[in-house]
């Protein structure tokens, strides 16, 4: 388990429009940033988590005139923190233990499998943030 009091040693964020194309752009930016930081975790898993969380925010968090925010941070223990914030306060419900039907709804199931921790919280004023923590390689 990551140290909950560990302070970020590196911190980066970007804003993206709430459109499906943002997931691809966020993947590219995340890969470049984590390469530059020489993060020792599973880069493919991290990029997939970023992509899924951004895609969910773009699909379910859309509010005209607003953007989503992606934040990547490395904690002192080299754990990766991925925060994706959108302007909606609602969080999708997952019935039956998170089993999705049809083509959609599997993104958070994938994230739950890859992330060490997954949580969400409301932001002051407006919206929510979904946070995934990925461990460094051991």
XYZ file of C-alpha atoms in Angstrom:
138
model
C 0.000 0.000 0.000
C 1.273 3.468 -0.800
C 2.031 5.850 2.038
C -1.021 8.146 2.338
C 1.131 10.931 3.773
C 3.774 10.742 1.032
C 4.181 14.124 -0.627
C 4.370 14.438 -4.408
C 7.933 14.693 -5.674
C 6.834 15.539 -9.206
C 3.550 17.110 -10.230
C 2.094 17.861 -13.685
C -1.379 18.767 -14.909
C -3.186 19.657 -18.119
C -6.660 20.679 -19.201
C -8.501 18.935 -22.051
C -11.834 19.507 -23.779
C -14.611 17.139 -22.814
C -14.479 15.255 -26.122
C -13.544 11.663 -27.026
C -10.344 12.821 -28.767
C -8.958 13.957 -25.414
C -8.261 10.366 -24.342
C -5.745 9.886 -27.166
C -4.036 13.189 -26.446
C -3.905 12.477 -22.704
C -2.343 9.042 -23.412
C 0.386 10.679 -25.474
C 1.070 13.362 -22.871
C 1.107 10.851 -20.010
C 3.562 8.560 -21.805
C 5.893 11.479 -22.575
C 5.696 12.809 -19.007
C 6.320 9.425 -17.363
C 9.198 8.731 -19.769
C 10.724 12.114 -18.885
C 10.366 11.324 -15.176
C 11.834 7.834 -15.782
C 8.997 6.365 -13.763
C 9.780 2.764 -12.867
C 6.214 1.436 -12.878
C 4.343 -0.298 -15.680
C 4.093 2.457 -18.277
C 1.512 0.662 -20.423
C -0.777 0.137 -17.416
C -0.406 3.775 -16.399
C -1.229 5.042 -19.884
C -4.267 2.748 -20.073
C -5.527 4.035 -16.710
C -5.115 7.638 -17.887
C -6.932 6.847 -21.114
C -9.872 5.134 -19.426
C -10.345 7.827 -16.788
C -10.138 10.649 -19.334
C -12.528 8.848 -21.685
C -15.018 8.380 -18.829
C -14.789 12.046 -17.864
C -15.232 13.137 -21.481
C -18.252 10.871 -21.920
C -20.038 11.303 -18.590
C -18.760 14.643 -17.289
C -19.568 16.856 -20.228
C -20.813 20.321 -19.347
C -20.814 23.054 -21.990
C -18.023 25.553 -21.437
C -16.010 23.293 -19.107
C -12.899 21.141 -19.450
C -11.522 18.108 -17.687
C -8.246 18.140 -15.809
C -5.572 15.462 -15.728
C -2.981 15.485 -12.973
C -0.029 13.118 -12.732
C 2.080 13.100 -9.597
C 4.819 10.902 -8.211
C 4.815 10.345 -4.472
C 7.994 9.970 -2.422
C 7.662 6.192 -2.700
C 7.493 6.529 -6.542
C 3.804 5.561 -6.651
C 1.964 7.258 -9.519
C -1.134 9.278 -8.688
C -3.533 9.842 -11.598
C -6.287 12.383 -10.951
C -8.962 13.138 -13.524
C -11.434 15.878 -12.651
C -14.624 16.843 -14.434
C -17.395 19.369 -13.693
C -20.132 16.880 -12.734
C -20.692 15.851 -9.127
C -22.370 12.551 -9.994
C -20.426 9.334 -10.147
C -21.608 6.447 -12.366
C -23.328 3.630 -10.499
C -22.190 0.069 -11.013
C -24.851 -2.486 -10.284
C -24.129 -6.150 -9.600
C -20.570 -5.641 -8.374
C -19.476 -3.583 -11.324
C -20.492 -5.897 -14.159
C -20.934 -3.910 -17.332
C -23.236 -4.763 -20.185
C -22.816 -4.114 -23.876
C -19.784 -2.380 -25.324
C -19.420 0.336 -22.696
C -18.959 0.509 -18.969
C -15.818 -1.581 -18.670
C -13.311 1.241 -18.255
C -13.466 1.470 -14.473
C -13.355 -2.317 -14.204
C -10.055 -2.238 -16.082
C -8.798 0.617 -13.915
C -9.741 -1.299 -10.746
C -7.677 -4.255 -11.926
C -4.609 -2.176 -12.789
C -4.577 0.403 -10.008
C -3.321 -0.231 -6.519
C -6.061 2.061 -5.212
C -9.101 3.717 -6.802
C -11.215 6.394 -5.151
C -13.217 9.463 -5.964
C -14.103 12.646 -4.137
C -16.107 15.809 -4.665
C -14.211 19.015 -5.357
C -14.965 22.245 -3.561
C -17.358 24.321 -5.586
C -18.027 21.986 -8.481
C -17.321 18.558 -9.866
C -15.435 15.488 -8.795
C -12.044 13.878 -9.094
C -11.376 10.208 -9.722
C -7.980 9.135 -8.353
C -6.046 6.013 -9.228
C -2.739 5.070 -7.627
C -0.343 2.755 -9.372
C 2.629 1.208 -7.610
C 6.185 1.477 -8.889
C 7.762 -1.707 -10.212
C 9.110 -3.966 -7.526
